mmCIF file of C-alpha atoms and ligand atoms in Angstrom:
data_model
loop_
_atom_site.group_PDB
_atom_site.id
_atom_site.type_symbol
_atom_site.label_atom_id
_atom_site.label_comp_id
_atom_site.label_asym_id
_atom_site.label_seq_id
_atom_site.Cartn_x
_atom_site.Cartn_y
_atom_site.Cartn_z
ATOM 1 C CA UNK B 16 38.034 119.682 -158.409
ATOM 2 C CA UNK B 17 39.913 121.748 -155.815
ATOM 3 C CA UNK B 18 37.224 121.661 -153.369
ATOM 4 C CA UNK B 19 36.925 117.934 -153.469
ATOM 5 C CA UNK B 20 40.412 117.578 -151.824
ATOM 6 C CA UNK B 21 40.029 120.244 -149.044
ATOM 7 C CA UNK B 22 39.158 117.754 -146.244
ATOM 8 C CA UNK B 23 42.360 115.546 -146.855
ATOM 9 C CA UNK B 24 44.550 118.796 -147.285
ATOM 10 C CA UNK B 25 43.265 120.282 -143.938
ATOM 11 C CA UNK B 26 43.943 116.793 -141.853
ATOM 12 C CA UNK B 27 47.532 116.767 -143.623
ATOM 13 C CA UNK B 28 47.889 120.407 -142.524
ATOM 14 C CA UNK B 29 46.899 119.872 -138.946
ATOM 15 C CA UNK B 30 48.980 116.849 -138.686
ATOM 16 C CA UNK B 31 45.891 114.678 -138.026
ATOM 17 C CA UNK B 32 45.513 112.841 -141.334
ATOM 18 C CA UNK B 33 44.875 109.210 -140.469
ATOM 19 C CA UNK B 34 47.699 106.656 -141.397
ATOM 20 C CA UNK B 35 46.323 103.186 -142.483
ATOM 21 C CA UNK B 36 48.623 100.893 -141.189
ATOM 22 C CA UNK B 37 48.941 97.749 -142.939
ATOM 23 C CA UNK B 38 48.762 94.561 -140.670
ATOM 24 C CA UNK B 39 50.226 91.702 -142.414
ATOM 25 C CA UNK B 40 48.837 88.826 -139.980
ATOM 26 C CA UNK B 41 45.506 88.388 -138.316
ATOM 27 C CA UNK B 42 44.608 91.853 -136.849
ATOM 28 C CA UNK B 43 42.795 90.145 -133.887
ATOM 29 C CA UNK B 44 46.118 88.461 -132.371
ATOM 30 C CA UNK B 45 47.871 89.817 -129.129
ATOM 31 C CA UNK B 46 50.940 89.889 -131.551
ATOM 32 C CA UNK B 47 50.423 90.857 -135.325
ATOM 33 C CA UNK B 48 53.282 91.980 -137.874
ATOM 34 C CA UNK B 49 53.225 95.576 -139.095
ATOM 35 C CA UNK B 50 56.043 96.735 -141.653
ATOM 36 C CA UNK B 51 57.430 93.063 -141.100
ATOM 37 C CA UNK B 52 58.020 93.828 -137.433
ATOM 38 C CA UNK B 53 56.185 91.826 -134.689
ATOM 39 C CA UNK B 54 54.335 94.342 -132.594
ATOM 40 C CA UNK B 55 51.789 93.786 -129.795
ATOM 41 C CA UNK B 56 47.872 94.757 -130.906
ATOM 42 C CA UNK B 57 46.261 96.683 -128.212
ATOM 43 C CA UNK B 58 43.610 98.100 -130.436
ATOM 44 C CA UNK B 59 41.371 95.193 -131.402
ATOM 45 C CA UNK B 60 37.908 94.831 -130.124
ATOM 46 C CA UNK B 61 38.274 90.967 -130.347
ATOM 47 C CA UNK B 62 37.861 90.931 -126.299
ATOM 48 C CA UNK B 63 37.641 87.526 -125.920
ATOM 49 C CA UNK B 64 39.751 86.228 -128.567
ATOM 50 C CA UNK B 65 36.996 84.424 -130.590
ATOM 51 C CA UNK B 66 38.055 85.564 -133.985
ATOM 52 C CA UNK B 67 40.450 82.702 -134.170
ATOM 53 C CA UNK B 68 38.886 80.283 -131.764
ATOM 54 C CA UNK B 69 39.371 76.802 -133.447
ATOM 55 C CA UNK B 70 36.189 75.710 -132.720
ATOM 56 C CA UNK B 71 34.555 79.083 -134.448
ATOM 57 C CA UNK B 72 36.840 78.616 -137.371
ATOM 58 C CA UNK B 73 35.606 74.865 -137.649
ATOM 59 C CA UNK B 74 31.907 76.080 -137.878
ATOM 60 C CA UNK B 75 32.380 78.716 -140.303
ATOM 61 C CA UNK B 76 34.196 76.279 -142.480
ATOM 62 C CA UNK B 77 31.540 73.991 -142.288
ATOM 63 C CA UNK B 78 28.785 76.758 -143.080
ATOM 64 C CA UNK B 79 31.216 78.040 -146.009
ATOM 65 C CA UNK B 80 31.029 74.675 -147.509
ATOM 66 C CA UNK B 81 27.344 74.347 -147.424
ATOM 67 C CA UNK B 82 26.199 78.209 -148.169
ATOM 68 C CA UNK B 83 29.221 79.383 -150.265
ATOM 69 C CA UNK B 84 30.770 82.837 -149.843
ATOM 70 C CA UNK B 85 27.539 85.056 -149.899
ATOM 71 C CA UNK B 86 23.848 84.892 -149.311
ATOM 72 C CA UNK B 87 22.729 85.477 -152.892
ATOM 73 C CA UNK B 88 20.136 88.347 -151.680
ATOM 74 C CA UNK B 89 18.438 90.188 -148.997
ATOM 75 C CA UNK B 90 16.328 88.082 -146.740
ATOM 76 C CA UNK B 91 13.296 89.648 -148.244
ATOM 77 C CA UNK B 92 14.216 88.037 -151.269
ATOM 78 C CA UNK B 93 16.295 84.844 -151.548
ATOM 79 C CA UNK B 94 18.805 85.399 -148.653
ATOM 80 C CA UNK B 95 16.829 84.120 -145.952
ATOM 81 C CA UNK B 96 18.993 80.732 -145.367
ATOM 82 C CA UNK B 97 17.834 78.562 -142.351
ATOM 83 C CA UNK B 98 21.185 79.254 -140.474
ATOM 84 C CA UNK B 99 20.340 82.923 -140.212
ATOM 85 C CA UNK B 100 16.915 81.977 -138.077
ATOM 86 C CA UNK B 101 19.217 80.119 -135.909
ATOM 87 C CA UNK B 102 21.727 83.059 -135.244
ATOM 88 C CA UNK B 103 18.832 85.349 -134.825
ATOM 89 C CA UNK B 104 17.579 82.852 -131.926
ATOM 90 C CA UNK B 105 21.058 82.468 -130.517
ATOM 91 C CA UNK B 106 21.268 86.389 -130.591
ATOM 92 C CA UNK B 107 18.079 86.864 -128.643
ATOM 93 C CA UNK B 108 19.298 84.359 -125.726
ATOM 94 C CA UNK B 109 22.486 86.040 -125.619
ATOM 95 C CA UNK B 110 20.650 89.332 -124.677
ATOM 96 C CA UNK B 111 17.810 88.180 -123.309
ATOM 97 C CA UNK B 112 14.886 89.228 -125.514
ATOM 98 C CA UNK B 113 12.324 87.262 -127.285
ATOM 99 C CA UNK B 114 13.681 87.836 -130.608
ATOM 100 C CA UNK B 115 16.327 89.611 -132.762
ATOM 101 C CA UNK B 116 16.927 90.804 -136.332
ATOM 102 C CA UNK B 117 20.529 90.671 -137.512
ATOM 103 C CA UNK B 118 22.236 92.545 -140.196
ATOM 104 C CA UNK B 119 25.514 92.528 -142.100
ATOM 105 C CA UNK B 120 26.710 95.612 -139.657
ATOM 106 C CA UNK B 121 25.993 97.150 -136.496
ATOM 107 C CA UNK B 122 26.223 100.472 -138.480
ATOM 108 C CA UNK B 123 23.487 99.459 -140.537
ATOM 109 C CA UNK B 124 21.428 98.238 -137.669
ATOM 110 C CA UNK B 125 21.545 101.774 -136.233
ATOM 111 C CA UNK B 126 20.899 103.409 -139.524
ATOM 112 C CA UNK B 127 17.641 101.165 -139.665
ATOM 113 C CA UNK B 128 16.235 101.198 -136.265
ATOM 114 C CA UNK B 129 15.283 104.835 -135.975
ATOM 115 C CA UNK B 130 13.605 105.406 -139.119
ATOM 116 C CA UNK B 131 11.791 102.031 -138.316
ATOM 117 C CA UNK B 132 10.589 103.187 -135.103
ATOM 118 C CA UNK B 133 10.006 106.864 -135.630
ATOM 119 C CA UNK B 134 9.151 107.317 -139.054
ATOM 120 C CA UNK B 135 5.903 109.050 -139.753
ATOM 121 C CA UNK B 136 4.962 106.481 -142.274
ATOM 122 C CA UNK B 137 6.501 103.190 -141.387
ATOM 123 C CA UNK B 138 7.475 103.674 -137.485
ATOM 124 C CA UNK B 139 5.631 101.819 -135.106
ATOM 125 C CA UNK B 140 3.262 104.530 -134.465
ATOM 126 C CA UNK B 141 1.857 106.552 -137.392
ATOM 127 C CA UNK B 142 1.603 110.150 -136.920
ATOM 128 C CA UNK B 143 2.327 113.229 -138.177
ATOM 129 C CA UNK B 144 5.842 115.011 -138.940
ATOM 130 C CA UNK B 145 6.807 117.069 -136.048
ATOM 131 C CA UNK B 146 5.540 114.864 -133.489
ATOM 132 C CA UNK B 147 8.274 112.251 -132.727
ATOM 133 C CA UNK B 148 11.359 113.136 -130.832
ATOM 134 C CA UNK B 149 14.574 110.868 -130.097
ATOM 135 C CA UNK B 150 16.784 111.894 -126.878
ATOM 136 C CA UNK B 151 20.285 110.805 -127.634
ATOM 137 C CA UNK B 152 23.261 110.971 -125.192
ATOM 138 C CA UNK B 153 25.785 113.817 -126.344
ATOM 139 C CA UNK B 154 28.702 110.845 -126.895
ATOM 140 C CA UNK B 155 26.591 108.371 -128.668
ATOM 141 C CA UNK B 156 28.305 106.450 -131.687
ATOM 142 C CA UNK B 157 28.360 108.354 -135.053
ATOM 143 C CA UNK B 158 26.066 105.525 -136.248
ATOM 144 C CA UNK B 159 23.217 106.565 -134.125
ATOM 145 C CA UNK B 160 23.905 110.266 -135.208
ATOM 146 C CA UNK B 161 23.338 109.071 -138.931
ATOM 147 C CA UNK B 162 20.458 106.688 -137.999
ATOM 148 C CA UNK B 163 18.533 109.679 -136.419
ATOM 149 C CA UNK B 164 19.241 112.057 -139.639
ATOM 150 C CA UNK B 165 17.430 109.519 -141.462
ATOM 151 C CA UNK B 166 14.169 109.159 -139.075
ATOM 152 C CA UNK B 167 12.553 112.285 -139.808
ATOM 153 C CA UNK B 168 12.275 112.696 -136.150
ATOM 154 C CA UNK B 169 13.786 115.703 -134.195
ATOM 155 C CA UNK B 170 16.851 114.973 -131.947
ATOM 156 C CA UNK B 171 17.424 116.425 -128.572
ATOM 157 C CA UNK B 172 20.716 115.776 -127.292
ATOM 158 C CA UNK B 173 21.141 115.180 -123.545
ATOM 159 C CA UNK B 174 24.358 115.708 -121.488
ATOM 160 C CA UNK B 175 26.252 112.581 -121.074
ATOM 161 C CA UNK B 176 24.941 110.265 -118.694
ATOM 162 C CA UNK B 177 23.310 113.073 -117.235
ATOM 163 C CA UNK B 178 19.760 112.018 -115.641
ATOM 164 C CA UNK B 179 18.638 115.194 -114.796
ATOM 165 C CA UNK B 180 19.063 117.127 -118.030
ATOM 166 C CA UNK B 181 17.498 114.187 -119.498
ATOM 167 C CA UNK B 182 14.239 114.250 -117.482
ATOM 168 C CA UNK B 183 14.372 118.117 -118.090
ATOM 169 C CA UNK B 184 14.213 117.451 -121.679
ATOM 170 C CA UNK B 185 11.770 114.678 -121.325
ATOM 171 C CA UNK B 186 9.449 117.250 -119.513
ATOM 172 C CA UNK B 187 9.950 119.934 -121.984
ATOM 173 C CA UNK B 188 8.551 117.395 -124.619
ATOM 174 C CA UNK B 189 6.010 115.852 -122.814
ATOM 175 C CA UNK B 190 3.221 116.818 -125.178
ATOM 176 C CA UNK B 191 5.018 114.946 -128.196
ATOM 177 C CA UNK B 192 3.302 111.963 -128.615
ATOM 178 C CA UNK B 193 6.181 109.655 -129.868
ATOM 179 C CA UNK B 194 9.558 109.581 -127.873
ATOM 180 C CA UNK B 195 12.522 107.353 -127.855
ATOM 181 C CA UNK B 196 15.572 107.407 -125.731
ATOM 182 C CA UNK B 197 19.132 106.233 -126.856
ATOM 183 C CA UNK B 198 22.080 105.512 -124.967
ATOM 184 C CA UNK B 199 24.902 103.022 -125.420
ATOM 185 C CA UNK B 200 25.483 100.300 -122.808
ATOM 186 C CA UNK B 201 29.114 100.689 -122.368
ATOM 187 C CA UNK B 202 30.758 104.016 -123.701
ATOM 188 C CA UNK B 203 33.969 102.387 -124.703
ATOM 189 C CA UNK B 204 36.098 105.714 -125.171
ATOM 190 C CA UNK B 205 34.881 106.819 -121.924
ATOM 191 C CA UNK B 206 35.414 103.432 -120.377
ATOM 192 C CA UNK B 207 32.069 103.289 -118.607
ATOM 193 C CA UNK B 208 28.625 102.322 -118.424
ATOM 194 C CA UNK B 209 25.438 104.318 -118.632
ATOM 195 C CA UNK B 210 22.969 104.332 -115.820
ATOM 196 C CA UNK B 211 20.621 101.903 -117.543
ATOM 197 C CA UNK B 212 18.430 101.168 -114.644
ATOM 198 C CA UNK B 213 17.616 105.307 -114.176
ATOM 199 C CA UNK B 214 17.048 105.805 -117.628
ATOM 200 C CA UNK B 215 14.844 102.937 -118.057
ATOM 201 C CA UNK B 216 12.735 104.549 -115.161
ATOM 202 C CA UNK B 217 12.264 107.690 -116.831
ATOM 203 C CA UNK B 218 11.541 105.829 -120.108
ATOM 204 C CA UNK B 219 8.847 104.477 -118.407
ATOM 205 C CA UNK B 220 7.956 107.786 -116.643
ATOM 206 C CA UNK B 221 7.749 109.645 -120.002
ATOM 207 C CA UNK B 222 6.503 106.860 -122.117
ATOM 208 C CA UNK B 223 9.371 106.896 -124.532
ATOM 209 C CA UNK B 224 10.636 103.612 -126.310
ATOM 210 C CA UNK B 225 14.111 102.950 -124.960
ATOM 211 C CA UNK B 226 17.025 101.671 -126.801
ATOM 212 C CA UNK B 227 20.564 100.680 -125.890
ATOM 213 C CA UNK B 228 23.368 100.430 -128.331
ATOM 214 C CA UNK B 229 25.480 97.956 -126.622
ATOM 215 C CA UNK B 230 28.274 97.119 -129.063
ATOM 216 C CA UNK B 231 31.041 97.158 -126.635
ATOM 217 C CA UNK B 232 28.994 95.449 -123.897
ATOM 218 C CA UNK B 233 27.594 92.441 -125.516
ATOM 219 C CA UNK B 234 30.106 89.539 -124.993
ATOM 220 C CA UNK B 235 32.501 91.574 -122.609
ATOM 221 C CA UNK B 236 30.286 92.214 -119.793
ATOM 222 C CA UNK B 237 27.429 90.293 -117.685
ATOM 223 C CA UNK B 238 27.850 86.988 -116.300
ATOM 224 C CA UNK B 239 26.959 85.406 -119.484
ATOM 225 C CA UNK B 240 27.886 87.824 -121.866
ATOM 226 C CA UNK B 241 24.504 89.433 -122.163
ATOM 227 C CA UNK B 242 26.237 92.906 -121.944
ATOM 228 C CA UNK B 243 25.405 96.013 -119.806
ATOM 229 C CA UNK B 244 21.462 95.005 -119.561
ATOM 230 C CA UNK B 245 22.750 91.643 -117.881
ATOM 231 C CA UNK B 246 25.215 93.443 -115.911
ATOM 232 C CA UNK B 247 22.300 95.482 -114.529
ATOM 233 C CA UNK B 248 19.881 92.854 -114.175
ATOM 234 C CA UNK B 249 17.627 94.206 -116.867
ATOM 235 C CA UNK B 250 17.459 91.371 -119.082
ATOM 236 C CA UNK B 251 14.289 91.511 -120.974
ATOM 237 C CA UNK B 252 13.283 94.914 -119.729
ATOM 238 C CA UNK B 253 14.970 97.302 -122.487
ATOM 239 C CA UNK B 254 12.924 97.658 -125.700
ATOM 240 C CA UNK B 255 15.536 97.391 -128.353
ATOM 241 C CA UNK B 256 19.047 95.939 -127.679
ATOM 242 C CA UNK B 257 21.344 96.849 -130.565
ATOM 243 C CA UNK B 258 24.720 95.139 -130.784
ATOM 244 C CA UNK B 259 27.619 94.163 -132.948
ATOM 245 C CA UNK B 260 29.173 91.003 -133.622
ATOM 246 C CA UNK B 261 32.558 92.368 -134.404
ATOM 247 C CA UNK B 262 33.262 93.405 -130.957
ATOM 248 C CA UNK B 263 33.565 90.626 -128.314
ATOM 249 C CA UNK B 264 31.912 88.172 -130.309
ATOM 250 C CA UNK B 265 35.071 88.234 -133.077
ATOM 251 C CA UNK B 266 33.038 88.480 -136.071
ATOM 252 C CA UNK B 267 31.213 91.190 -137.869
ATOM 253 C CA UNK B 268 27.633 91.985 -138.364
ATOM 254 C CA UNK B 269 25.077 93.690 -135.836
ATOM 255 C CA UNK B 270 21.253 93.034 -134.475
ATOM 256 C CA UNK B 271 18.483 94.640 -132.995
ATOM 257 C CA UNK B 272 17.014 92.366 -130.286
ATOM 258 C CA UNK B 273 13.764 93.167 -129.059
ATOM 259 C CA UNK B 274 10.107 91.619 -128.020
ATOM 260 C CA UNK B 275 8.473 89.329 -130.760
ATOM 261 C CA UNK B 276 6.073 91.909 -132.082
ATOM 262 C CA UNK B 277 8.580 94.710 -132.426
ATOM 263 C CA UNK B 278 11.123 92.232 -134.090
ATOM 264 C CA UNK B 279 8.361 91.275 -136.685
ATOM 265 C CA UNK B 280 8.026 95.152 -137.249
ATOM 266 C CA UNK B 281 11.684 95.784 -137.841
ATOM 267 C CA UNK B 282 11.863 92.571 -140.043
ATOM 268 C CA UNK B 283 10.018 94.642 -142.524
ATOM 269 C CA UNK B 284 10.471 98.307 -141.562
ATOM 270 C CA UNK B 285 14.172 98.040 -141.183
ATOM 271 C CA UNK B 286 15.185 99.280 -144.615
ATOM 272 C CA UNK B 287 18.632 97.338 -144.888
ATOM 273 C CA UNK B 288 16.692 93.914 -143.967
ATOM 274 C CA UNK B 289 15.061 94.632 -147.237
ATOM 275 C CA UNK B 290 17.309 96.433 -149.571
ATOM 276 C CA UNK B 291 20.384 95.135 -148.594
ATOM 277 C CA UNK B 292 21.989 91.678 -148.621
ATOM 278 C CA UNK B 293 21.500 89.314 -145.905
ATOM 279 C CA UNK B 294 24.377 88.394 -143.258
ATOM 280 C CA UNK B 295 26.421 85.375 -144.943
ATOM 281 C CA UNK B 296 26.208 81.689 -144.140
ATOM 282 C CA UNK B 297 29.778 81.344 -143.341
ATOM 283 C CA UNK B 298 29.850 84.511 -140.808
ATOM 284 C CA UNK B 299 26.578 82.977 -139.250
ATOM 285 C CA UNK B 300 28.133 79.581 -138.812
ATOM 286 C CA UNK B 301 31.047 81.068 -136.867
ATOM 287 C CA UNK B 302 28.957 83.586 -135.121
ATOM 288 C CA UNK B 303 26.537 80.957 -133.855
ATOM 289 C CA UNK B 304 29.451 78.755 -132.514
ATOM 290 C CA UNK B 305 30.989 82.291 -130.859
ATOM 291 C CA UNK B 306 27.689 82.988 -129.000
ATOM 292 C CA UNK B 307 27.571 79.567 -127.767
ATOM 293 C CA UNK B 308 31.323 79.747 -126.474
ATOM 294 C CA UNK B 309 30.461 83.298 -124.995
ATOM 295 C CA UNK B 310 27.508 82.063 -122.849
ATOM 296 C CA UNK B 311 29.272 78.692 -121.635
ATOM 297 C CA UNK B 312 31.829 78.132 -118.640
ATOM 298 C CA UNK B 313 34.641 78.757 -121.151
ATOM 299 C CA UNK B 314 33.313 82.347 -121.881
ATOM 300 C CA UNK B 315 32.787 82.902 -118.232
ATOM 301 C CA UNK B 316 36.549 82.047 -117.818
ATOM 302 C CA UNK B 317 37.327 84.488 -120.789
ATOM 303 C CA UNK B 318 35.210 87.417 -119.525
ATOM 304 C CA UNK B 319 37.160 86.868 -115.974
ATOM 305 C CA UNK B 320 40.779 86.821 -117.590
ATOM 306 C CA UNK B 321 39.553 90.111 -119.646
ATOM 307 C CA UNK B 322 38.607 91.945 -116.447
ATOM 308 C CA UNK B 323 41.625 90.632 -114.533
ATOM 309 C CA UNK B 324 43.864 92.163 -117.646
ATOM 310 C CA UNK B 325 41.973 95.197 -117.484
ATOM 311 C CA UNK B 326 42.383 95.608 -113.632
ATOM 312 C CA UNK B 327 46.125 94.970 -113.777
ATOM 313 C CA UNK B 328 46.525 97.528 -116.692
ATOM 314 C CA UNK B 329 44.316 100.368 -114.714
ATOM 315 C CA UNK B 330 46.074 99.771 -111.519
ATOM 316 C CA UNK B 331 49.697 100.136 -113.099
ATOM 317 C CA UNK B 332 48.330 102.831 -115.465
ATOM 318 C CA UNK B 333 47.475 104.954 -112.493
ATOM 319 C CA UNK B 334 50.793 103.738 -110.396
ATOM 320 C CA UNK B 335 52.788 105.539 -113.667
ATOM 321 C CA UNK B 336 50.712 108.530 -112.976
ATOM 322 C CA UNK B 337 48.457 108.369 -116.270
ATOM 323 C CA UNK B 338 44.963 109.941 -116.348
ATOM 324 C CA UNK B 339 42.462 107.115 -117.120
ATOM 325 C CA UNK B 340 39.080 108.099 -118.634
ATOM 326 C CA UNK B 341 36.032 106.479 -117.013
ATOM 327 C CA UNK B 342 35.625 104.673 -113.652
ATOM 328 C CA UNK B 343 36.933 101.285 -114.378
ATOM 329 C CA UNK B 344 33.949 99.399 -114.350
ATOM 330 C CA UNK B 345 34.398 98.035 -118.236
ATOM 331 C CA UNK B 346 37.459 96.419 -120.012
ATOM 332 C CA UNK B 347 38.526 99.232 -122.119
ATOM 333 C CA UNK B 348 41.408 101.467 -120.944
ATOM 334 C CA UNK B 349 41.124 104.863 -122.434
ATOM 335 C CA UNK B 350 44.056 106.768 -121.743
ATOM 336 C CA UNK B 351 43.670 110.384 -121.785
ATOM 337 C CA UNK B 352 46.307 112.503 -124.156
ATOM 338 C CA UNK B 353 44.519 115.586 -125.231
ATOM 339 C CA UNK B 354 45.565 117.211 -128.336
ATOM 340 C CA UNK B 355 45.308 115.652 -131.751
ATOM 341 C CA UNK B 356 48.733 116.036 -133.127
ATOM 342 C CA UNK B 357 50.146 115.135 -129.811
ATOM 343 C CA UNK B 358 48.284 111.786 -129.436
ATOM 344 C CA UNK B 359 49.240 110.561 -133.041
ATOM 345 C CA UNK B 360 53.043 111.502 -132.437
ATOM 346 C CA UNK B 361 52.681 109.297 -129.326
ATOM 347 C CA UNK B 362 51.051 106.567 -130.859
ATOM 348 C CA UNK B 363 53.951 106.730 -133.607
ATOM 349 C CA UNK B 364 56.216 106.576 -131.001
ATOM 350 C CA UNK B 365 54.487 103.532 -129.342
ATOM 351 C CA UNK B 366 54.649 101.681 -132.616
ATOM 352 C CA UNK B 367 58.422 102.253 -132.572
ATOM 353 C CA UNK B 368 58.358 100.760 -129.150
ATOM 354 C CA UNK B 369 56.456 97.768 -130.644
ATOM 355 C CA UNK B 370 52.825 98.689 -129.126
ATOM 356 C CA UNK B 371 49.965 99.113 -131.692
ATOM 357 C CA UNK B 372 47.414 101.258 -130.558
ATOM 358 C CA UNK B 373 46.613 104.242 -132.601
ATOM 359 C CA UNK B 374 45.227 107.331 -131.365
ATOM 360 C CA UNK B 375 41.438 107.748 -131.073
ATOM 361 C CA UNK B 376 40.475 111.235 -131.856
ATOM 362 C CA UNK B 377 37.890 113.542 -133.487
ATOM 363 C CA UNK B 378 35.732 112.644 -134.894
ATOM 364 C CA UNK B 379 35.249 109.483 -132.713
ATOM 365 C CA UNK B 380 35.679 111.761 -129.768
ATOM 366 C CA UNK B 381 35.531 115.679 -129.286
ATOM 367 C CA UNK B 382 38.249 117.715 -130.618
ATOM 368 C CA UNK B 383 41.171 118.205 -128.058
ATOM 369 C CA UNK B 384 40.158 115.015 -126.245
ATOM 370 C CA UNK B 385 42.005 112.396 -127.807
ATOM 371 C CA UNK B 386 43.141 109.291 -126.244
ATOM 372 C CA UNK B 387 45.007 106.122 -126.682
ATOM 373 C CA UNK B 388 42.097 103.749 -126.230
ATOM 374 C CA UNK B 389 43.879 100.603 -124.760
ATOM 375 C CA UNK B 390 41.505 97.482 -125.594
ATOM 376 C CA UNK B 391 42.735 94.595 -123.318
ATOM 377 C CA UNK B 392 41.962 90.819 -124.634
ATOM 378 C CA UNK B 393 41.676 87.887 -122.797
ATOM 379 C CA UNK B 394 44.288 86.393 -124.774
ATOM 380 C CA UNK B 395 46.894 88.952 -123.835
ATOM 381 C CA UNK B 396 49.664 87.448 -121.453
ATOM 382 C CA UNK B 397 51.136 89.058 -118.542
ATOM 383 C CA UNK B 398 54.225 89.898 -120.542
ATOM 384 C CA UNK B 399 52.149 91.658 -123.311
ATOM 385 C CA UNK B 400 50.904 93.701 -120.583
ATOM 386 C CA UNK B 401 54.228 94.503 -118.968
ATOM 387 C CA UNK B 402 55.448 95.463 -122.325
ATOM 388 C CA UNK B 403 52.951 97.840 -122.934
ATOM 389 C CA UNK B 404 53.318 99.337 -119.385
ATOM 390 C CA UNK B 405 57.033 99.625 -120.159
ATOM 391 C CA UNK B 406 56.337 101.427 -123.221
ATOM 392 C CA UNK B 407 54.064 103.940 -122.120
ATOM 393 C CA UNK B 408 56.822 104.742 -119.133
ATOM 394 C CA UNK B 409 59.179 105.841 -121.796
ATOM 395 C CA UNK B 410 56.604 107.892 -123.688
ATOM 396 C CA UNK B 411 55.574 109.413 -120.513
ATOM 397 C CA UNK B 412 59.238 110.916 -120.144
ATOM 398 C CA UNK B 413 59.732 111.659 -123.525
ATOM 399 C CA UNK B 414 56.610 113.545 -124.062
ATOM 400 C CA UNK B 415 56.608 114.998 -120.367
ATOM 401 C CA UNK B 416 52.917 113.818 -119.507
HETATM 402 C C1 PLP O 19 31.525 99.401 -133.034
HETATM 403 C C2 PLP O 19 30.160 100.158 -132.961
HETATM 404 C C3 PLP O 19 29.008 100.595 -133.908
HETATM 405 C C4 PLP O 19 28.866 99.691 -135.224
HETATM 406 O O1 PLP O 19 29.002 98.218 -135.175
HETATM 407 P P1 PLP O 19 29.438 97.923 -136.519
HETATM 408 O O2 PLP O 19 29.439 96.039 -136.569
HETATM 409 O O3 PLP O 19 31.261 97.712 -136.474
HETATM 410 O O4 PLP O 19 29.021 98.376 -137.911
HETATM 411 C C5 PLP O 19 27.625 101.100 -133.331
HETATM 412 N N1 PLP O 19 27.687 101.653 -132.192
HETATM 413 C C6 PLP O 19 28.645 101.752 -131.318
HETATM 414 C C7 PLP O 19 28.949 101.980 -129.869
HETATM 415 C C8 PLP O 19 30.032 100.959 -131.621
HETATM 416 O O5 PLP O 19 30.947 100.827 -130.654
#
C-alpha cells in the first residue's frame, strides 16, 4: 500500500499539493462565494460570460425537456440524436471547415485524433509501424501528449514556436511517409499565438497533416470567434481544428473540425465517438445557442470588451512592474512567479484579499515556471479589475516581487 501514496506524500512534502477549493456559487461568474466569502473569480475560462447567458440557459432547458439528461449511448449505437447534427454543423461554421465531429470533452478529442490519423491500421493512410511521425510543440497541452502516446506514431518535439527547429526536424524525417504537425492556436499559459501561417507553409512543403488545438482561441479571438485560424485569415486551410466548448463557449465538450472526407473518417476512427457516450442533448442545445451568440454582433461586442479588459490588465500589471508572460495578443494574462511553493503561497494570500486565481504550475507548465494565470472575462467590470490590481500591489510588497 505504501507505494500508492508516494505521489501525494511527495506533493505534500514539497508544499505543492493542490487545494481543491469549494466554490459555493456558479464558478463562471466574476463574483463567486468561497468559504462563505465573496471573492472575485479570475481563473475561469468563461471568457465571454456565455455559461450563464439567459438565452443559452433557455435553449438548454428546452433541450433538457425534450432529450432528458443523457443521450443513452454512443452516436454509433443510439445516441445520434438530431440536435448533435446541428451542433456539428454550427461548430464547423464557427471555425470555417466543411464539417465537425463533436465529443463530450476536448481531452477526448485529443486522445482520439492522433490514433485516428496515424494508427498503422485505422489511420488515414494504411502503413507499417515506424513510418508515422508526429511533430509536437514542446509546450503542447497534456491531452495532446496523451493522444500521441495512443497513436503508435513516433513523436518528435520541436522547440516552442520555433520554425527553424521544426523545419530542421521535418527535414531529418523527410523519408518518413506519414507526418503530422500539431500546435496550439493560442498557448494560454504563455499568453500568445503560434505562428500558424508559417507552420502551415512547412506542413505543405513537407506534406504533413496539420492540426491546431485551439481550445483557448475559439470564441475568444477572431472577428466572429473563429479562433486563431480566423485571426490569421486561414479559415478552411488547416486540416484539423480541434477545440473545446468549455472555454469561451461557456459549456463543455470538444470537437474535431475538418473537411468532409476527413470528418467521415473521424466519425468511425475516433474511438471515443464509437466507444463512449455522445454529447448530451441538454449540452448541445445550450452550445448551439452559445455558438450563435458568439458569431453575432453581440459576440463581437463581448470579444471587444474582453480584449479591452485584457489590455487594461496588461498595461497596469506592467506599470506595477510585474513580468507578464507572452506578447499580449491574446486575452489571457499570465503573471510569472517562478517557484511552485511561492506561487501557491501567493495565490493563498490573494484569496485572503478576495481574489481567486490559483497557482498555475507544473505539470501544466515546466517546473520552476509557475505563474498566476489571470483570465479576464467580458463580464468583469472595471472595479473588479482594479480590485485585482490592488491585491497584486499588496502581494508585490509582501513577497518582495
Ligand atoms: C482545455 C484544453 C483542452 C481540453 O479540453 P476540455 O474540453 O477541457 O477537455 C485541450 N487542449 C487545450 C490547449 C486546452 O486548453
